[in-house]
Amino acid sequence: DAKTTQPPSMDCAEGRAANLPCNHSTISGNEYVYWYRQIHSQGPQYIIHGLKNNETNEMASLIITEDRKSSTLILPHATLRDTAVYYCIVRSQTGANNLFFGTGTRLTVIP
Amino acid sequence: EPEVTQTPSHQVTQMGQEVILRCVPISNHLYFYWYRQILGQKVEFLVSFYNNEISEKSEIFDDQFSVERPDGSNFTLKIRSTKLEDSAMYFCASSGTADFYNEQFFGPGTRLTVL
């Protein structure tokens, strides 16, 4: 599975959009980009995933660059409850089904 | 909404004792996982389980660890002889079908403290 690089921490004002970047320059053609988050030692929570098209669901949007070497998770209107560690994970379509978590980005939403 | 449950929420044990951590995955899921997170560190994969057998395991999952699905609902992780370094949060997860991109649903975790 390709390695990912994320900034260790970010702040965002409540009500503003939070844009969390992830670099995955060694991603291969059959690897998906997944985002999970972990709120204060709770179990990780799935957010969204994509292959090459931008994706949106009720939680977030995922923007993947055309060369697929980086992506951005967007929380359109961050709330205090979005304070968490956000993990960008790249998974092979043919590899094992388990997730490999990095150190993620600690997002702090500020009132 | 269906969820993964885990018991107990906190387990305290003496070094060398056996512990069993219990999980009830989402009822129609087919894949089951255990992860652990030592305080302040990354979430680490331990083992995945499908069709009543281990499908993948990490180097952490040595002979001291075992998993079992004793009935149609529970999924357990056993540590035979606990060590101080086994102190961690243990998360169970399950995912739905054989489709690769099914997201994993995590339980709230069991905090294991080995004294």
Coordinates of C-alpha atoms in Angstrom, one line a residue:
Chain A
D1 CA 0.0 0.0 0.0
A2 CA 1.2 3.5 -0.9
K3 CA 2.5 5.7 1.9
T4 CA 0.7 9.0 2.7
T5 CA 1.9 12.3 4.2
Q6 CA -0.3 14.6 6.2
P7 CA 0.4 17.7 8.2
P8 CA 0.5 16.8 11.9
S9 CA -2.0 19.4 13.0
M10 CA -4.4 22.1 11.7
D11 CA -6.8 24.6 13.2
C12 CA -10.1 25.7 11.7
A13 CA -12.6 28.3 12.9
E14 CA -16.1 27.0 13.7
G15 CA -18.4 27.3 10.7
R16 CA -15.6 27.6 8.2
A17 CA -14.5 25.0 5.7
A18 CA -11.7 22.7 6.9
N19 CA -9.4 21.6 4.1
L20 CA -7.2 18.7 5.1
P21 CA -4.4 17.8 2.6
C22 CA -2.8 14.4 1.9
N23 CA 0.1 13.5 -0.3
H24 CA 0.2 10.0 -1.8
S25 CA 2.7 10.5 -4.6
T26 CA 3.5 6.8 -5.0
I27 CA -0.2 5.7 -5.4
S28 CA -0.8 3.2 -8.1
G29 CA -3.6 2.9 -10.5
N30 CA -5.8 0.4 -8.5
E31 CA -5.4 2.1 -5.1
Y32 CA -8.2 3.9 -3.5
V33 CA -7.9 6.9 -1.1
Y34 CA -9.8 6.5 2.1
W35 CA -10.4 9.0 4.9
Y36 CA -11.2 8.0 8.5
R37 CA -11.3 10.1 11.7
Q38 CA -10.8 9.3 15.3
I39 CA -12.5 11.5 17.9
H40 CA -10.6 11.4 21.3
S41 CA -9.7 7.7 21.6
Q42 CA -13.0 6.5 20.2
G43 CA -13.0 3.9 17.4
P44 CA -12.0 5.2 14.0
Q45 CA -15.0 6.4 11.9
Y46 CA -15.2 6.0 8.1
I47 CA -15.7 9.3 6.3
I48 CA -15.3 8.9 2.5
H49 CA -13.3 7.2 -0.2
G50 CA -12.5 7.7 -3.9
L51 CA -10.5 6.4 -6.8
K52 CA -10.0 9.3 -9.2
N53 CA -13.3 11.2 -9.3
N54 CA -14.2 13.8 -6.7
E55 CA -16.7 12.4 -4.2
T56 CA -19.2 14.0 -1.8
N57 CA -21.4 12.5 0.9
E58 CA -23.3 13.9 3.9
M59 CA -20.1 14.2 5.9
A60 CA -17.5 15.6 3.6
S61 CA -16.1 16.1 0.1
L62 CA -13.0 14.4 -1.3
I63 CA -11.0 16.2 -4.1
I64 CA -8.4 14.0 -5.8
T65 CA -5.9 15.7 -8.2
E66 CA -5.9 14.6 -11.8
D67 CA -2.5 12.9 -11.3
R68 CA -3.9 11.3 -8.1
K69 CA -0.7 12.2 -6.2
S70 CA -2.6 14.2 -3.6
S71 CA -6.1 14.7 -2.3
T72 CA -8.0 17.1 0.0
L73 CA -10.7 16.2 2.4
I74 CA -13.2 19.1 2.9
L75 CA -15.5 19.5 5.8
P76 CA -17.7 22.3 4.5
H77 CA -18.9 23.8 7.8
A78 CA -16.7 22.6 10.6
T79 CA -18.2 22.2 14.0
L80 CA -16.6 21.7 17.4
R81 CA -17.6 18.0 17.1
D82 CA -15.3 17.7 14.1
T83 CA -12.3 18.1 16.3
A84 CA -10.5 14.8 15.7
V85 CA -7.5 13.1 14.2
Y86 CA -8.1 12.6 10.4
Y87 CA -6.4 9.7 8.6
C88 CA -5.7 9.5 4.9
I89 CA -5.2 5.8 3.9
V90 CA -4.4 4.4 0.5
R91 CA -5.5 0.8 0.0
S92 CA -4.8 -1.6 -2.8
Q93 CA -7.7 -3.2 -4.6
T94 CA -6.0 -6.5 -4.6
G95 CA -4.2 -6.4 -1.3
A96 CA -5.3 -7.3 2.2
N97 CA -8.5 -5.7 3.5
N98 CA -6.9 -4.3 6.7
L99 CA -6.3 -0.7 7.2
F100 CA -2.9 0.8 7.9
F101 CA -3.2 4.0 9.9
G102 CA -0.5 6.7 9.8
T103 CA -0.2 9.5 12.3
G104 CA -2.9 11.6 10.7
T105 CA -3.7 15.3 11.0
R106 CA -5.1 16.5 14.3
L107 CA -7.8 19.0 13.4
T108 CA -8.8 21.4 16.1
V109 CA -12.0 23.4 15.5
I110 CA -11.9 26.7 17.4
P111 CA -15.0 28.5 18.6
Chain B
E1 CA -28.2 2.4 13.0
P2 CA -26.4 -0.9 13.5
E3 CA -23.1 -0.7 15.4
V4 CA -20.2 -2.8 16.7
T5 CA -20.2 -3.3 20.4
Q6 CA -17.3 -4.3 22.7
T7 CA -17.1 -5.5 26.2
P8 CA -15.7 -4.7 28.7
S9 CA -15.0 -1.1 28.2
H10 CA -12.1 -1.3 30.6
Q11 CA -10.2 -4.4 31.7
V12 CA -7.5 -4.4 34.3
T13 CA -5.4 -7.5 34.7
Q14 CA -2.1 -8.7 36.2
M15 CA 0.9 -9.5 34.1
G16 CA 0.8 -13.1 33.0
Q17 CA -2.9 -13.5 33.2
E18 CA -5.2 -14.4 30.3
V19 CA -7.7 -11.9 29.0
I20 CA -10.6 -12.3 26.6
L21 CA -11.9 -9.2 24.8
R22 CA -15.3 -9.5 23.3
C23 CA -16.9 -8.0 20.3
V24 CA -20.3 -8.2 18.7
P25 CA -19.9 -7.2 15.0
I26 CA -22.7 -5.9 12.9
S27 CA -25.0 -8.8 12.3
N28 CA -24.8 -9.3 8.6
H29 CA -21.1 -8.5 8.2
L30 CA -18.7 -11.2 7.0
Y31 CA -15.2 -9.7 7.8
F32 CA -13.9 -9.1 11.3
Y33 CA -10.8 -7.3 12.5
W34 CA -8.9 -6.4 15.6
Y35 CA -6.7 -3.4 15.9
R36 CA -4.9 -1.9 18.9
Q37 CA -3.7 1.6 19.8
I38 CA -1.1 2.1 22.5
L39 CA -1.6 5.4 24.3
G40 CA -0.4 8.3 22.1
Q41 CA 0.6 6.0 19.2
K42 CA -0.9 4.9 15.9
V43 CA -3.8 2.5 15.4
E44 CA -2.2 -0.8 14.5
F45 CA -3.7 -3.7 12.6
L46 CA -3.6 -7.1 14.5
V47 CA -5.7 -9.6 12.6
S48 CA -8.5 -10.1 10.1
F49 CA -11.0 -13.0 10.1
Y50 CA -13.2 -14.4 7.4
N51 CA -15.1 -17.6 6.9
N52 CA -14.0 -18.9 10.4
E53 CA -10.4 -18.5 9.8
I54 CA -7.6 -15.9 10.0
S55 CA -7.1 -14.2 6.6
E56 CA -4.3 -11.7 7.5
K57 CA -2.3 -11.0 10.6
S58 CA 0.5 -8.6 11.5
E59 CA 3.8 -9.4 13.2
I60 CA 2.2 -8.1 16.5
F61 CA -0.2 -11.0 16.4
D62 CA 2.1 -13.7 17.8
D63 CA 1.4 -17.0 19.5
Q64 CA 0.1 -15.2 22.6
F65 CA -2.9 -14.0 20.6
S66 CA -5.8 -15.9 19.3
V67 CA -9.2 -15.1 17.8
E68 CA -12.4 -17.0 17.8
R69 CA -16.0 -16.7 16.6
P70 CA -17.5 -19.0 19.1
D71 CA -21.1 -18.5 18.0
G72 CA -23.0 -16.6 15.3
S73 CA -22.6 -13.2 17.0
N74 CA -19.5 -12.9 19.1
F75 CA -15.9 -12.4 18.0
T76 CA -13.2 -12.6 20.6
L77 CA -9.6 -11.8 21.1
K78 CA -7.6 -13.8 23.6
I79 CA -4.3 -12.8 25.0
R80 CA -2.9 -15.9 26.8
S81 CA -0.2 -14.4 29.1
T82 CA -0.5 -10.6 29.2
K83 CA 2.6 -8.4 29.3
L84 CA 2.9 -4.8 30.4
E85 CA 3.3 -3.8 26.7
D86 CA -0.1 -5.2 25.9
S87 CA -1.7 -2.2 27.6
A88 CA -3.6 -0.5 24.9
M89 CA -7.0 0.3 23.5
Y90 CA -8.2 -2.7 21.5
F91 CA -10.7 -2.0 18.7
C92 CA -12.9 -4.5 16.9
A93 CA -14.2 -3.7 13.4
S94 CA -16.4 -5.4 10.9
S95 CA -17.1 -4.9 7.3
G96 CA -19.9 -6.1 5.1
T97 CA -19.4 -8.1 1.9
A98 CA -16.6 -9.4 -0.2
D99 CA -16.5 -6.1 -2.0
F100 CA -13.1 -4.5 -1.4
Y101 CA -14.3 -1.0 -0.7
N102 CA -16.8 -1.7 2.0
E103 CA -15.9 0.5 4.9
Q104 CA -14.9 -0.9 8.2
F105 CA -17.1 -0.1 11.2
F106 CA -15.3 0.2 14.5
G107 CA -16.4 -0.5 18.0
P108 CA -15.8 1.9 20.9
G109 CA -12.8 -0.1 22.1
T110 CA -11.7 -1.9 25.2
R111 CA -9.0 -0.3 27.3
L112 CA -6.7 -3.0 28.6
T113 CA -4.4 -2.1 31.5
V114 CA -1.8 -4.7 32.5
L115 CA -0.3 -4.2 35.9

